[in-house]
mmCIF file of C-alpha atoms and ligand atoms in Angstrom:
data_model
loop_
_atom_site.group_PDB
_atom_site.id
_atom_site.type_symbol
_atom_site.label_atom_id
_atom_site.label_comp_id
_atom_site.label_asym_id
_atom_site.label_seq_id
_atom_site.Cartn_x
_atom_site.Cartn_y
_atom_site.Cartn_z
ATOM 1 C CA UNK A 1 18.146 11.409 19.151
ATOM 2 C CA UNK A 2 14.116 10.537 18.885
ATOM 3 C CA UNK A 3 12.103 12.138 15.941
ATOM 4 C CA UNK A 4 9.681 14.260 17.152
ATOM 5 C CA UNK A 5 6.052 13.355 15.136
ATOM 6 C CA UNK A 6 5.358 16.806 15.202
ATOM 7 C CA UNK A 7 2.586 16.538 12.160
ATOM 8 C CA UNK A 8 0.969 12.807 11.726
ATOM 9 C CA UNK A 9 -0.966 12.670 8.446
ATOM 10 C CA UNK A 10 -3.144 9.681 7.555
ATOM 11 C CA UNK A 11 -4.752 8.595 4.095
ATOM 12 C CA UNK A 12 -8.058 6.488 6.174
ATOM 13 C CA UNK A 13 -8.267 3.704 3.888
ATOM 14 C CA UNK A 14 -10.381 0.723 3.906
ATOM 15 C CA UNK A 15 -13.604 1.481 4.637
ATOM 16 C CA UNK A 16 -15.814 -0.081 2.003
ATOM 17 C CA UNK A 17 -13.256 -3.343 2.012
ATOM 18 C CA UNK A 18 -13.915 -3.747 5.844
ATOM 19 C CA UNK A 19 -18.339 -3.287 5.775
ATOM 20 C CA UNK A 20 -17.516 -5.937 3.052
ATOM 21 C CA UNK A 21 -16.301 -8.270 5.290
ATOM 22 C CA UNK A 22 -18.840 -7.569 7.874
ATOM 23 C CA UNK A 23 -21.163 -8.435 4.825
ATOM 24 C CA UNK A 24 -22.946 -4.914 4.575
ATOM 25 C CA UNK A 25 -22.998 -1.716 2.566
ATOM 26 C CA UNK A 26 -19.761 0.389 2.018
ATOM 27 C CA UNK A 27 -21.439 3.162 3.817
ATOM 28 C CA UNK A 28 -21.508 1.090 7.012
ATOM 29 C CA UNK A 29 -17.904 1.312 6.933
ATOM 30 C CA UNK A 30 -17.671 4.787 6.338
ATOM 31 C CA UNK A 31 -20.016 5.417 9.686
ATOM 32 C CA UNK A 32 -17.049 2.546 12.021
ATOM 33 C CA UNK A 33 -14.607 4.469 9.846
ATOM 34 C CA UNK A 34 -15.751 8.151 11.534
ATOM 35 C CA UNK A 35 -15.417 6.550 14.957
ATOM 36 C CA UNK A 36 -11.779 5.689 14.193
ATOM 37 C CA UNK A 37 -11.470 9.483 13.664
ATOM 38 C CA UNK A 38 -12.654 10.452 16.920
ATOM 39 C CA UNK A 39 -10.662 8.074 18.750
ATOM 40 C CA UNK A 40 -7.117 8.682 17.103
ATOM 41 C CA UNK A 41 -7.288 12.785 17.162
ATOM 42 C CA UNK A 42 -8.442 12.117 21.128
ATOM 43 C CA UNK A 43 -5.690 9.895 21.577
ATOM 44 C CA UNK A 44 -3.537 12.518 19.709
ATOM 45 C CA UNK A 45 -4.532 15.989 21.162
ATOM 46 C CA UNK A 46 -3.474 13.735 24.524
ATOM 47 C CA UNK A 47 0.060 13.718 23.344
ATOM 48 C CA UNK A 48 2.138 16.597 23.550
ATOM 49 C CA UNK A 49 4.363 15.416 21.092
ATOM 50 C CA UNK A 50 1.759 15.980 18.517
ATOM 51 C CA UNK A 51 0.996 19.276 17.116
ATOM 52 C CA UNK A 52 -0.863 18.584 14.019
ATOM 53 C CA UNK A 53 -2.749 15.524 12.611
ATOM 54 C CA UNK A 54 -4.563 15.669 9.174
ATOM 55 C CA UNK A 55 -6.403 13.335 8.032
ATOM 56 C CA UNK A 56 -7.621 12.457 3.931
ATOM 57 C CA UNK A 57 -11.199 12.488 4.538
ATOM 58 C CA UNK A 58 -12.722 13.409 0.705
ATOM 59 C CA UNK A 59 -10.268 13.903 -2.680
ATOM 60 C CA UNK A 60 -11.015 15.776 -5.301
ATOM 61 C CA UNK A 61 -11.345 12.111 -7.223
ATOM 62 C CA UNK A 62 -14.066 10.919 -4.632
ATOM 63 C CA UNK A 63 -16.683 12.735 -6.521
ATOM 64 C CA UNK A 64 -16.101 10.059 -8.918
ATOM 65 C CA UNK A 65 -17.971 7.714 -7.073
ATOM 66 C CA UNK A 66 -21.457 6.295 -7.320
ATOM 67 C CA UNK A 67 -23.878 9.039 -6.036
ATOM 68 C CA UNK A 68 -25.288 7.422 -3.775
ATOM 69 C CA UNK A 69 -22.029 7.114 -1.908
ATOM 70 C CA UNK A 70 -21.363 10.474 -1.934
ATOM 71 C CA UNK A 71 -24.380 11.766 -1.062
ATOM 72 C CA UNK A 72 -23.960 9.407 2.427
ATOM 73 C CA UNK A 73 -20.597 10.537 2.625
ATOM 74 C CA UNK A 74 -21.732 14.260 2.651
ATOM 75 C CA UNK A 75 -24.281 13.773 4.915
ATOM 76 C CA UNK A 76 -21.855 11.669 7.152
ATOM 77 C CA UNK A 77 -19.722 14.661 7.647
ATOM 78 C CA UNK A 78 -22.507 16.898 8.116
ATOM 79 C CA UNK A 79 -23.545 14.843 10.920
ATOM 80 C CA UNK A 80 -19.994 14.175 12.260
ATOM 81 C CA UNK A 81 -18.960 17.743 12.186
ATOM 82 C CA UNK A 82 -21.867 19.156 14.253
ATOM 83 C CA UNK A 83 -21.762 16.556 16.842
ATOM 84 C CA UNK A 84 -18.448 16.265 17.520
ATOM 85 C CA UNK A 85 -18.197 19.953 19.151
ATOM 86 C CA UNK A 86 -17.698 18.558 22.376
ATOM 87 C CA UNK A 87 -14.680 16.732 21.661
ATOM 88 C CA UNK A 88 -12.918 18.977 20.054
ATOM 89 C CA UNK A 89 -13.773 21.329 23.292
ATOM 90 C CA UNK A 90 -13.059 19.068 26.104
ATOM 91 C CA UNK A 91 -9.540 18.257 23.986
ATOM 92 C CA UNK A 92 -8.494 21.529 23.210
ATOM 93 C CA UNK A 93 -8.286 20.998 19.846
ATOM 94 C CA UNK A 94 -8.443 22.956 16.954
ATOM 95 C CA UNK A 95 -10.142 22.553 13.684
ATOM 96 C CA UNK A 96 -8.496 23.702 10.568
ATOM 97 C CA UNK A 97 -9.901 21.902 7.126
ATOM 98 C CA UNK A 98 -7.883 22.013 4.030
ATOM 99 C CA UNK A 99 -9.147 21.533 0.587
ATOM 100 C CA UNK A 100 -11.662 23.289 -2.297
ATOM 101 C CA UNK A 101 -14.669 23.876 0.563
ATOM 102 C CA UNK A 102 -16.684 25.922 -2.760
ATOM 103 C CA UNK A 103 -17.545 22.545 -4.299
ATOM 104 C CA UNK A 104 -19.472 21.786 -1.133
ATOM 105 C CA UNK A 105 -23.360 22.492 -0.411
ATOM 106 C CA UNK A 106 -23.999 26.377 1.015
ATOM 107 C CA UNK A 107 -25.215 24.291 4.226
ATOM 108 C CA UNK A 108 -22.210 22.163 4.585
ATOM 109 C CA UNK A 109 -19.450 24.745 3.749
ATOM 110 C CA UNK A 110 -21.472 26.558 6.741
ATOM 111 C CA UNK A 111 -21.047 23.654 9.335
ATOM 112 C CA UNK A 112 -17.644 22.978 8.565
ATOM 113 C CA UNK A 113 -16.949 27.005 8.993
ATOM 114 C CA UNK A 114 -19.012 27.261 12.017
ATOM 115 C CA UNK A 115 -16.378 24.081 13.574
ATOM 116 C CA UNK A 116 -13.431 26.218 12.610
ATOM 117 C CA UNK A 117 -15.121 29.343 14.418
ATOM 118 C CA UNK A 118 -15.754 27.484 17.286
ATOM 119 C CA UNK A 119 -12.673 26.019 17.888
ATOM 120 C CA UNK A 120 -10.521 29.148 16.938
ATOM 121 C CA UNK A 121 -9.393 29.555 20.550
ATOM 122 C CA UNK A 122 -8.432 26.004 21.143
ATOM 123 C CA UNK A 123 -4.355 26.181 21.946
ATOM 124 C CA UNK A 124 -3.850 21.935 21.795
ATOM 125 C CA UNK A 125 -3.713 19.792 18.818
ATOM 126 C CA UNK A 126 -4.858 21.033 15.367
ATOM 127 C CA UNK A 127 -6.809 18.580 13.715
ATOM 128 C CA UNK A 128 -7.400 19.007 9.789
ATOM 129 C CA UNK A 129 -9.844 17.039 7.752
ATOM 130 C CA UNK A 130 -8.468 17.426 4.002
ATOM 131 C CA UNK A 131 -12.145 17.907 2.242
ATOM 132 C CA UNK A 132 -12.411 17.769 -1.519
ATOM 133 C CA UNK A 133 -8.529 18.319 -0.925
ATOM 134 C CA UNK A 134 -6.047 17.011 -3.399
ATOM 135 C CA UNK A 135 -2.487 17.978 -3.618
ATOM 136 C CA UNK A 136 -2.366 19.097 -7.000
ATOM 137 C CA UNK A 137 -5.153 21.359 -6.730
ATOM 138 C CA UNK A 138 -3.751 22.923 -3.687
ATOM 139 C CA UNK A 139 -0.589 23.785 -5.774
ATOM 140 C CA UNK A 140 -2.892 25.299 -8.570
ATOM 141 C CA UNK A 141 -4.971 27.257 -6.456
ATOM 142 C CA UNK A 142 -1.558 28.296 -4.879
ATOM 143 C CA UNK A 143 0.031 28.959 -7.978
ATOM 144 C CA UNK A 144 -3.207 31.214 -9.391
ATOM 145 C CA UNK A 145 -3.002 32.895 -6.302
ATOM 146 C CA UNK A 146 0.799 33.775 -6.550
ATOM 147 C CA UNK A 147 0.339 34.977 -10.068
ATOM 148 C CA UNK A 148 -2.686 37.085 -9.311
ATOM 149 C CA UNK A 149 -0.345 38.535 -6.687
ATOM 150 C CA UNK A 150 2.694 38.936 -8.796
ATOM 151 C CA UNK A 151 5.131 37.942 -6.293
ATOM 152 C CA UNK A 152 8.325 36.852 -6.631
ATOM 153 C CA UNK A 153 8.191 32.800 -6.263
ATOM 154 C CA UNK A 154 10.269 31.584 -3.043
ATOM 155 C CA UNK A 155 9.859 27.823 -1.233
ATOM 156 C CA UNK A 156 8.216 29.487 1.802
ATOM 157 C CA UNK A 157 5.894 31.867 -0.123
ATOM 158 C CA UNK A 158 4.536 28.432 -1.907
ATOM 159 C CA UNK A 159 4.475 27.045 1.479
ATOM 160 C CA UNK A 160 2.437 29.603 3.141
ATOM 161 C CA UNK A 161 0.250 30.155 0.568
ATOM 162 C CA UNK A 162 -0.886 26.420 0.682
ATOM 163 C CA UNK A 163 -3.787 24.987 2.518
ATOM 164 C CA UNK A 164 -1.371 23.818 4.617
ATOM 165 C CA UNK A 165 1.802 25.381 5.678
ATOM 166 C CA UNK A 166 3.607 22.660 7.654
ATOM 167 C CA UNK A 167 5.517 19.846 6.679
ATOM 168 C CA UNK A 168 4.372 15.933 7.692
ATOM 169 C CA UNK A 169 6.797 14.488 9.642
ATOM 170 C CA UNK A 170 4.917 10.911 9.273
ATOM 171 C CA UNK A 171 2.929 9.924 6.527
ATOM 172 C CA UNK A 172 0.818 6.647 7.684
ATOM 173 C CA UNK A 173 -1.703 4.914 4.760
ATOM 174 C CA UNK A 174 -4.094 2.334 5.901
ATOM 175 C CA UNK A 175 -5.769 -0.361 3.815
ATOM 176 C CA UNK A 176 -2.738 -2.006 2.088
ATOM 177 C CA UNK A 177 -2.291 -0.021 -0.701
ATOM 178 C CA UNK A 178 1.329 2.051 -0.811
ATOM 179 C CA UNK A 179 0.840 5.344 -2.864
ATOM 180 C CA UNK A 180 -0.212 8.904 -2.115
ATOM 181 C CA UNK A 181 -3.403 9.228 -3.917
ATOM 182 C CA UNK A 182 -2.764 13.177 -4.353
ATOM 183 C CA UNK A 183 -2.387 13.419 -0.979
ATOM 184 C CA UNK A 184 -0.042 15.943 0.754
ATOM 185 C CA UNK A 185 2.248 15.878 -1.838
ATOM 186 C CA UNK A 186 4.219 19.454 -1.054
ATOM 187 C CA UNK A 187 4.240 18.444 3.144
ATOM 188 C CA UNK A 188 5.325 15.149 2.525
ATOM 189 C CA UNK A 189 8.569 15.863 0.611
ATOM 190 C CA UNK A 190 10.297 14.661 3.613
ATOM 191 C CA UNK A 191 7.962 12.917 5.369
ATOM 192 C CA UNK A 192 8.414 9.435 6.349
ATOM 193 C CA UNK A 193 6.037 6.889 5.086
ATOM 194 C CA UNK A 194 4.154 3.986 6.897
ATOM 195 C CA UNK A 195 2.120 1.449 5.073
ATOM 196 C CA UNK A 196 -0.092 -0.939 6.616
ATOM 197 C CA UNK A 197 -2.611 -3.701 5.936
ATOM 198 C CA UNK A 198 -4.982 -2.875 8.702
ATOM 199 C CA UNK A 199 -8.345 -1.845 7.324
ATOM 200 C CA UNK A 200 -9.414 1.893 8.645
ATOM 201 C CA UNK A 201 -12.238 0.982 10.547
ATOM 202 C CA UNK A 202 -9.419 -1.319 12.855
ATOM 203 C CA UNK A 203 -6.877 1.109 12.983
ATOM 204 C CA UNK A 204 -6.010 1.656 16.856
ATOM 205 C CA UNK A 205 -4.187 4.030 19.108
ATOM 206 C CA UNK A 206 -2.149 1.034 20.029
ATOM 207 C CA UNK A 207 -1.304 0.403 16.224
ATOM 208 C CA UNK A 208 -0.667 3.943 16.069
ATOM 209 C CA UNK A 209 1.697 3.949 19.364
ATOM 210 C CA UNK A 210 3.657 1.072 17.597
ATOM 211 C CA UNK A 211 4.109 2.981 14.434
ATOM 212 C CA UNK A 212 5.044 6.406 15.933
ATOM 213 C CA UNK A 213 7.717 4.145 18.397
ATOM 214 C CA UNK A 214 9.170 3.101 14.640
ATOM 215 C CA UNK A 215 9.218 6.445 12.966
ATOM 216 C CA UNK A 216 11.045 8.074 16.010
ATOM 217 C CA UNK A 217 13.785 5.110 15.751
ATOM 218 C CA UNK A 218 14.237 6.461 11.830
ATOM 219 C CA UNK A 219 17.089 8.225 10.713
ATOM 220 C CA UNK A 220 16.196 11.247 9.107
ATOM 221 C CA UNK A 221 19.138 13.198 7.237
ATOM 222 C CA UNK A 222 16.922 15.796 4.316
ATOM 223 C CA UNK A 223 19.504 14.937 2.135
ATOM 224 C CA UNK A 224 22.471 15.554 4.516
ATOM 225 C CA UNK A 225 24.738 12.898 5.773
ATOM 226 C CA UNK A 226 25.037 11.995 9.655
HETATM 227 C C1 IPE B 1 -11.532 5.559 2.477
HETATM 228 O O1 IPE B 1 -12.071 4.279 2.361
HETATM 229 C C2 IPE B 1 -12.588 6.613 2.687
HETATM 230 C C3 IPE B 1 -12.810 7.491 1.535
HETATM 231 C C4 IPE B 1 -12.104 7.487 0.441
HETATM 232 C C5 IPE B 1 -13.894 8.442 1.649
HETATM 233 P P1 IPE B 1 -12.564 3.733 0.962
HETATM 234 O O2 IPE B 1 -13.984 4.158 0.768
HETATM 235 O O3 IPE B 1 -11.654 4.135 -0.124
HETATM 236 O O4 IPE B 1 -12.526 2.173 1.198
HETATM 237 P P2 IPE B 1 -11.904 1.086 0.211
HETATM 238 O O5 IPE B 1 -10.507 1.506 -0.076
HETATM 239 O O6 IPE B 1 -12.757 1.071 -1.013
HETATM 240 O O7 IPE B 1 -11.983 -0.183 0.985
HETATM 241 C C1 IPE B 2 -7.676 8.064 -0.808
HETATM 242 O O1 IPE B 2 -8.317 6.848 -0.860
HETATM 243 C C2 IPE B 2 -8.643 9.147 -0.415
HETATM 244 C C3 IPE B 2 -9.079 9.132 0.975
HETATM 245 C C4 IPE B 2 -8.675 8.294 1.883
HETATM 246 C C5 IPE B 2 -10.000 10.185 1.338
HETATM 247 P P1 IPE B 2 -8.925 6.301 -2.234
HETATM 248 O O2 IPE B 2 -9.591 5.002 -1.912
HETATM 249 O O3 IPE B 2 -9.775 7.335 -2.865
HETATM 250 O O4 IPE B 2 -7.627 6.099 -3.108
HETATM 251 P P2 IPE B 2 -7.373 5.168 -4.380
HETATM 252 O O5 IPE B 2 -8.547 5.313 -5.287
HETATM 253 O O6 IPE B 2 -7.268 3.765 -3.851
HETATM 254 O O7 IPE B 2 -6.086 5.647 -4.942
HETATM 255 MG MG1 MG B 3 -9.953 3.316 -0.924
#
């Protein structure tokens, strides 16, 4: 029996290393890198097979970077989030961002909002951007929210009071590097993990095709035997 890839997550890796090679600024790869974004959640609100994709866009360690960097980054999404309406429209997909929005500027905590309100009714893929997300913090501000409540602790009350309720089924990382980076680390319990050299900015459907044709060939047993 074929894994379904119910909920692809991706850690979009690379993007300074590639504008290096091109021989520019980091940022220039961030701006190839947001195209990348477009293309893959098109490619996956086409398939039925998919029902979630979210994707590490900012970490709670990014703001450790030089200033200027985040400050493009910022603006980046700004830009990306307002003029990408239309394809989340014409693909039925729905916007759902995880992460600490509060560190964010009033303006662009109001643009990513406004993308969630707009897409609210879209029934196809739900596409999240994980935005000053990290997977620690989730499970803090899950865990202060559990106390405040005073609720008995149970694995699906954790669950559903976590950004992100759903497990990843397939955990890809671009750029070479094999680790987590704080990412997903509840959801990905089980998930199974993909590693590859390719640089985010060159990261393709078809690569993407090759790696979900892998993952459904996987035996999965969640600590069972088969
Ligand atoms: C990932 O690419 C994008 C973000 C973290 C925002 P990087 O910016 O980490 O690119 P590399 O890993 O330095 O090449
Ligand atoms: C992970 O990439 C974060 C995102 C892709 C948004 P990093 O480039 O920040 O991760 P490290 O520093 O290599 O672990
Ligand atoms: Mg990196």
């Amino acid at each position: 029996m074929n894994n379904n890839p119910s909920h692809i997550a991706i850690i979009m890796d690379g993007n300074g290393r590639w504008a290096q090679t091109q021989g520019k600024n980091r940022t220039f790869g961030h701006e190839k890198g947001s195209e990348v974004v477009r293309a893959i959640t098109t490619y996956c609100a086409k398939n039925p097979e998919i029902q979630r994709l979210t994707l590490y866009a900012f970490s709670t360690e990014n703001w450790k970077r030089p200033k200027i960097e985040v400050e493009f980054l910022m603006k980046l999404l700004q830009k990306y989030l307002t003029q990408e309406l239309p394809t989340y429209l014409e693909g039925n997909i729905r916007f759902q961002p995880i992460g600490d929005l509060s560190s964010f500027s009033t303006s662009l905590q109001k643009t990513i909002i406004q993308l969630k309100e707009q897409t609210a009714h879209c029934t196809g893929l739900i596409q999240s951007l994980a935005l000053n997300y990290g997977g620690r913090d989730e499970i803090i501000r899950a865990a202060s929210a559990l106390q405040a409540a005073q609720t008995p602790i149970s694995l699906d009350l954790i669950s559903q009071t976590l950004d992100c309720a759903t497990d990843v089924d397939l955990l890809i990382r671009t750029g070479g590097d094999h680790r987590l980076s704080n990412f997903m680390l509840w959801q990905s319990a089980y998930a199974e993990l993909f590693f590859t050299d390719t640089l985010w900015p060159e990261f393709t459907t078809d690569e993407l095709e090759k790696i979900i044709h892998k993952f459904k060939k996987v035996e999965r047993r969640f600590g069972g035997l088969n």
